[in-house]
Amino acid sequence: MLLTKFGHACVRMEKDGCRLVVDPGGLTEPQALDGADAVLVTHEHFDHFNEAVLREAALHNPALRIWTNSSVAGRLDGLGARVTAVGEGESFTAAGFDVRVYGTWHAPIHPDVPRVGNIGFLVDDALFHPGDALTVPDTTVDTLLLPVHGPWSTTGQLIDYVRAVAPQQACAIHDGALNEVGGAMIRGFLGDDGPGTGAPYRHLTAGASITVG
């Protein structure tokens, strides 16, 4: 499949003329949804879920289908059967892509900050998008989309996470709040000059594409 990185935590996958988009949020370019056949949303935070943009896309494409957790599905009332709530352990097919769901909760930020639901998606047994959690799938992963910056993780946790998942490669996402200096620091620790994760680390700029699987 062809993977294209968009702003912050959003990616688009393409194969056989079909497009699947994950987490088109408030820090994502609206064109990420151009031509989309299906959308996956990991959780309700604004940087992963933009209700207005998603409703607009659904209005212009009556065939668009959306899979997400129950909290986000509840905010998309009015779209009927086009929205499907899924949870950990479930599998489904979205726009020709085989998808499995992992995880339940957003990573903890602070005891005083309520946790929200969060699910990760394994696509075609090759690519894993964890959302805002460090969920370890119980299967081999070719490409791990690694959330490299957030108020709920440290660089040390990211190193251990990549080691635990043991992917063939790790590609940065969740980088919308990083400046160039912060990005360079992350690359230093997760790349060849760091303590080692066992997987090559790639940082894709918005609009860049690679082949996965």
Tab-separated table of C-alpha atoms in Angstrom:
chain	number	residue	atom	x	y	z
A	1	MET	CA	0.000	0.000	0.000
A	2	LEU	CA	1.036	3.634	-0.463
A	3	LEU	CA	1.250	5.593	2.798
A	4	THR	CA	1.061	9.393	2.769
A	5	LYS	CA	1.719	11.486	5.873
A	6	PHE	CA	-0.480	14.513	6.542
A	7	GLY	CA	-0.445	17.056	9.343
A	8	HIS	CA	0.204	15.802	12.871
A	9	ALA	CA	-1.322	12.329	13.394
A	10	CYS	CA	-3.112	11.815	10.057
A	11	VAL	CA	-2.103	9.335	7.378
A	12	ARG	CA	-3.726	8.114	4.181
A	13	MET	CA	-3.334	4.631	2.733
A	14	GLU	CA	-4.014	3.748	-0.893
A	15	LYS	CA	-4.252	0.470	-2.769
A	16	ASP	CA	-6.255	-0.810	-5.729
A	17	GLY	CA	-7.747	2.635	-6.264
A	18	CYS	CA	-9.148	2.892	-2.708
A	19	ARG	CA	-8.232	5.414	-0.006
A	20	LEU	CA	-8.351	4.931	3.762
A	21	VAL	CA	-7.633	7.901	6.060
A	22	VAL	CA	-6.778	7.719	9.774
A	23	ASP	CA	-7.228	10.586	12.257
A	24	PRO	CA	-7.942	13.656	10.127
A	25	GLY	CA	-7.949	16.111	13.038
A	26	GLY	CA	-7.719	19.803	13.697
A	27	LEU	CA	-4.014	20.000	12.795
A	28	THR	CA	-4.527	18.171	9.495
A	29	GLU	CA	-4.886	19.652	6.033
A	30	PRO	CA	-8.536	19.258	4.860
A	31	GLN	CA	-7.343	17.809	1.541
A	32	ALA	CA	-6.300	14.676	3.401
A	33	LEU	CA	-9.893	13.533	2.934
A	34	ASP	CA	-9.993	14.204	-0.817
A	35	GLY	CA	-11.143	11.016	-2.525
A	36	ALA	CA	-11.366	9.096	0.759
A	37	ASP	CA	-13.515	5.957	0.749
A	38	ALA	CA	-13.260	5.277	4.486
A	39	VAL	CA	-12.030	6.974	7.654
A	40	LEU	CA	-10.755	5.562	10.957
A	41	VAL	CA	-10.688	7.736	14.093
A	42	THR	CA	-8.770	6.616	17.176
A	43	HIS	CA	-10.295	9.019	19.721
A	44	GLU	CA	-12.095	12.280	20.356
A	45	HIS	CA	-9.280	14.790	20.948
A	46	PHE	CA	-9.295	17.711	18.513
A	47	ASP	CA	-5.941	16.872	16.962
A	48	HIS	CA	-7.322	13.496	15.833
A	49	PHE	CA	-11.004	14.228	15.236
A	50	ASN	CA	-12.447	17.249	13.416
A	51	GLU	CA	-16.207	16.795	13.463
A	52	ALA	CA	-16.990	19.674	11.091
A	53	VAL	CA	-14.509	18.589	8.420
A	54	LEU	CA	-15.587	14.956	8.681
A	55	ARG	CA	-19.257	15.855	8.346
A	56	GLU	CA	-18.445	18.017	5.334
A	57	ALA	CA	-16.592	15.128	3.701
A	58	ALA	CA	-19.538	12.808	4.388
A	59	LEU	CA	-21.919	15.368	2.880
A	60	HIS	CA	-19.947	15.496	-0.369
A	61	ASN	CA	-19.377	11.729	-0.508
A	62	PRO	CA	-22.496	9.720	0.446
A	63	ALA	CA	-20.461	6.500	0.186
A	64	LEU	CA	-17.915	7.545	2.836
A	65	ARG	CA	-17.794	5.128	5.802
A	66	ILE	CA	-16.366	5.840	9.250
A	67	TRP	CA	-15.133	3.438	11.950
A	68	THR	CA	-14.283	4.725	15.411
A	69	ASN	CA	-14.887	4.197	19.117
A	70	SER	CA	-18.280	4.680	20.766
A	71	SER	CA	-17.504	8.180	22.062
A	72	VAL	CA	-16.672	9.610	18.638
A	73	ALA	CA	-19.508	7.672	17.007
A	74	GLY	CA	-21.921	9.360	19.412
A	75	ARG	CA	-20.792	12.774	18.194
A	76	LEU	CA	-21.488	11.829	14.584
A	77	ASP	CA	-25.212	11.357	15.084
A	78	GLY	CA	-27.233	11.836	11.951
A	79	LEU	CA	-24.886	9.827	9.731
A	80	GLY	CA	-26.663	6.592	10.621
A	81	ALA	CA	-25.216	3.296	9.443
A	82	ARG	CA	-22.309	5.083	7.780
A	83	VAL	CA	-20.664	5.280	11.223
A	84	THR	CA	-19.676	2.063	13.008
A	85	ALA	CA	-18.479	1.915	16.617
A	86	VAL	CA	-15.785	-0.716	17.197
A	87	GLY	CA	-13.673	-1.863	20.125
A	88	GLU	CA	-10.682	-3.940	21.072
A	89	GLY	CA	-10.522	-7.350	19.431
A	90	GLU	CA	-12.900	-6.542	16.579
A	91	SER	CA	-12.017	-6.919	12.893
A	92	PHE	CA	-13.619	-5.407	9.821
A	93	THR	CA	-12.942	-4.424	6.217
A	94	ALA	CA	-12.810	-0.728	5.294
A	95	ALA	CA	-12.484	0.237	1.623
A	96	GLY	CA	-10.820	-3.083	0.890
A	97	PHE	CA	-8.359	-2.850	3.798
A	98	ASP	CA	-8.440	-5.466	6.552
A	99	VAL	CA	-8.461	-3.751	9.949
A	100	ARG	CA	-8.053	-5.071	13.498
A	101	VAL	CA	-8.692	-3.003	16.627
A	102	TYR	CA	-6.297	-2.876	19.592
A	103	GLY	CA	-6.452	-0.999	22.860
A	104	THR	CA	-9.105	0.716	24.942
A	105	TRP	CA	-7.794	3.840	26.675
A	106	HIS	CA	-5.806	6.976	25.923
A	107	ALA	CA	-2.424	7.009	27.661
A	108	PRO	CA	-2.652	8.694	31.090
A	109	ILE	CA	-1.610	12.353	31.158
A	110	HIS	CA	-2.134	13.139	34.847
A	111	PRO	CA	-4.346	11.737	37.618
A	112	ASP	CA	-6.396	14.948	37.508
A	113	VAL	CA	-6.983	14.710	33.741
A	114	PRO	CA	-9.841	12.312	32.856
A	115	ARG	CA	-8.857	9.587	30.401
A	116	VAL	CA	-10.826	9.113	27.210
A	117	GLY	CA	-11.255	6.002	25.104
A	118	ASN	CA	-8.624	5.321	22.444
A	119	ILE	CA	-8.322	2.507	19.940
A	120	GLY	CA	-5.459	1.582	17.633
A	121	PHE	CA	-5.806	0.145	14.133
A	122	LEU	CA	-3.711	-2.577	12.504
A	123	VAL	CA	-4.197	-2.304	8.741
A	124	ASP	CA	-3.605	-5.254	6.418
A	125	ASP	CA	-1.476	-6.963	9.084
A	126	ALA	CA	1.244	-4.489	8.160
A	127	LEU	CA	0.742	-0.986	9.545
A	128	PHE	CA	-0.223	-0.023	13.105
A	129	HIS	CA	-1.606	3.369	14.158
A	130	PRO	CA	-1.910	3.395	17.973
A	131	GLY	CA	-3.576	6.793	18.360
A	132	ASP	CA	-2.559	8.319	21.686
A	133	ALA	CA	-1.440	5.159	23.435
A	134	LEU	CA	1.531	2.842	23.493
A	135	THR	CA	-0.445	-0.310	22.757
A	136	VAL	CA	1.592	-3.358	21.742
A	137	PRO	CA	-0.204	-5.564	19.184
A	138	ASP	CA	0.024	-9.323	19.632
A	139	THR	CA	1.343	-9.798	16.117
A	140	THR	CA	4.208	-8.863	13.810
A	141	VAL	CA	4.114	-5.274	12.545
A	142	ASP	CA	5.868	-4.069	9.408
A	143	THR	CA	5.409	-0.322	9.998
A	144	LEU	CA	4.703	1.294	13.356
A	145	LEU	CA	3.311	4.822	13.250
A	146	LEU	CA	5.035	6.230	16.310
A	147	PRO	CA	3.482	9.164	18.238
A	148	VAL	CA	6.711	10.983	18.944
A	149	HIS	CA	5.498	13.976	20.956
A	150	GLY	CA	2.698	14.476	23.435
A	151	PRO	CA	1.997	15.433	27.050
A	152	TRP	CA	1.658	11.770	27.964
A	153	SER	CA	4.978	10.211	26.958
A	154	THR	CA	8.732	10.534	27.280
A	155	THR	CA	11.425	9.727	24.753
A	156	GLY	CA	12.543	6.858	26.965
A	157	GLN	CA	9.060	5.345	26.804
A	158	LEU	CA	9.126	5.641	23.011
A	159	ILE	CA	12.417	3.759	22.807
A	160	ASP	CA	11.012	0.942	24.934
A	161	TYR	CA	7.765	0.957	22.942
A	162	VAL	CA	9.507	0.457	19.605
A	163	ARG	CA	11.567	-2.331	21.139
A	164	ALA	CA	8.394	-4.013	22.437
A	165	VAL	CA	6.531	-3.820	19.118
A	166	ALA	CA	9.663	-4.767	17.142
A	167	PRO	CA	8.480	-3.396	13.768
A	168	GLN	CA	10.464	-3.450	10.558
A	169	GLN	CA	10.408	0.349	10.658
A	170	ALA	CA	8.993	3.172	12.785
A	171	CYS	CA	7.575	6.308	11.164
A	172	ALA	CA	6.919	9.448	13.167
A	173	ILE	CA	3.427	10.826	13.674
A	174	HIS	CA	1.924	13.141	16.324
A	175	ASP	CA	4.596	15.745	15.622
A	176	GLY	CA	2.474	18.828	15.001
A	177	ALA	CA	3.657	20.629	18.151
A	178	LEU	CA	7.359	19.948	17.563
A	179	ASN	CA	9.663	22.615	16.168
A	180	GLU	CA	12.817	21.782	14.199
A	181	VAL	CA	14.970	21.556	17.315
A	182	GLY	CA	12.555	19.184	19.042
A	183	GLY	CA	12.312	17.033	15.933
A	184	ALA	CA	16.087	16.796	15.710
A	185	MET	CA	16.309	15.754	19.357
A	186	ILE	CA	13.760	12.988	18.844
A	187	ARG	CA	15.610	11.747	15.750
A	188	GLY	CA	18.826	11.699	17.712
A	189	PHE	CA	17.427	9.372	20.356
A	190	LEU	CA	15.320	7.161	18.075
A	191	GLY	CA	17.783	7.028	15.197
A	192	ASP	CA	21.193	5.462	14.748
A	193	ASP	CA	22.854	7.762	17.317
A	194	GLY	CA	20.496	6.728	20.108
A	195	PRO	CA	20.574	3.729	22.432
A	196	GLY	CA	18.921	1.574	19.779
A	197	THR	CA	15.350	0.463	19.156
A	198	GLY	CA	15.975	-2.381	16.723
A	199	ALA	CA	14.063	-0.617	13.933
A	200	PRO	CA	14.971	2.132	11.461
A	201	TYR	CA	13.338	5.471	12.309
A	202	ARG	CA	11.821	7.670	9.600
A	203	HIS	CA	10.401	11.163	9.841
A	204	LEU	CA	8.053	11.960	6.967
A	205	THR	CA	7.193	15.553	6.156
A	206	ALA	CA	3.584	16.404	5.389
A	207	GLY	CA	2.711	15.164	1.904
A	208	ALA	CA	5.549	12.634	1.735
A	209	SER	CA	4.708	9.057	0.716
A	210	ILE	CA	6.307	5.648	1.129
A	211	THR	CA	5.351	2.099	0.192
A	212	VAL	CA	4.368	-0.166	3.107
A	213	GLY	CA	3.947	-3.926	3.278
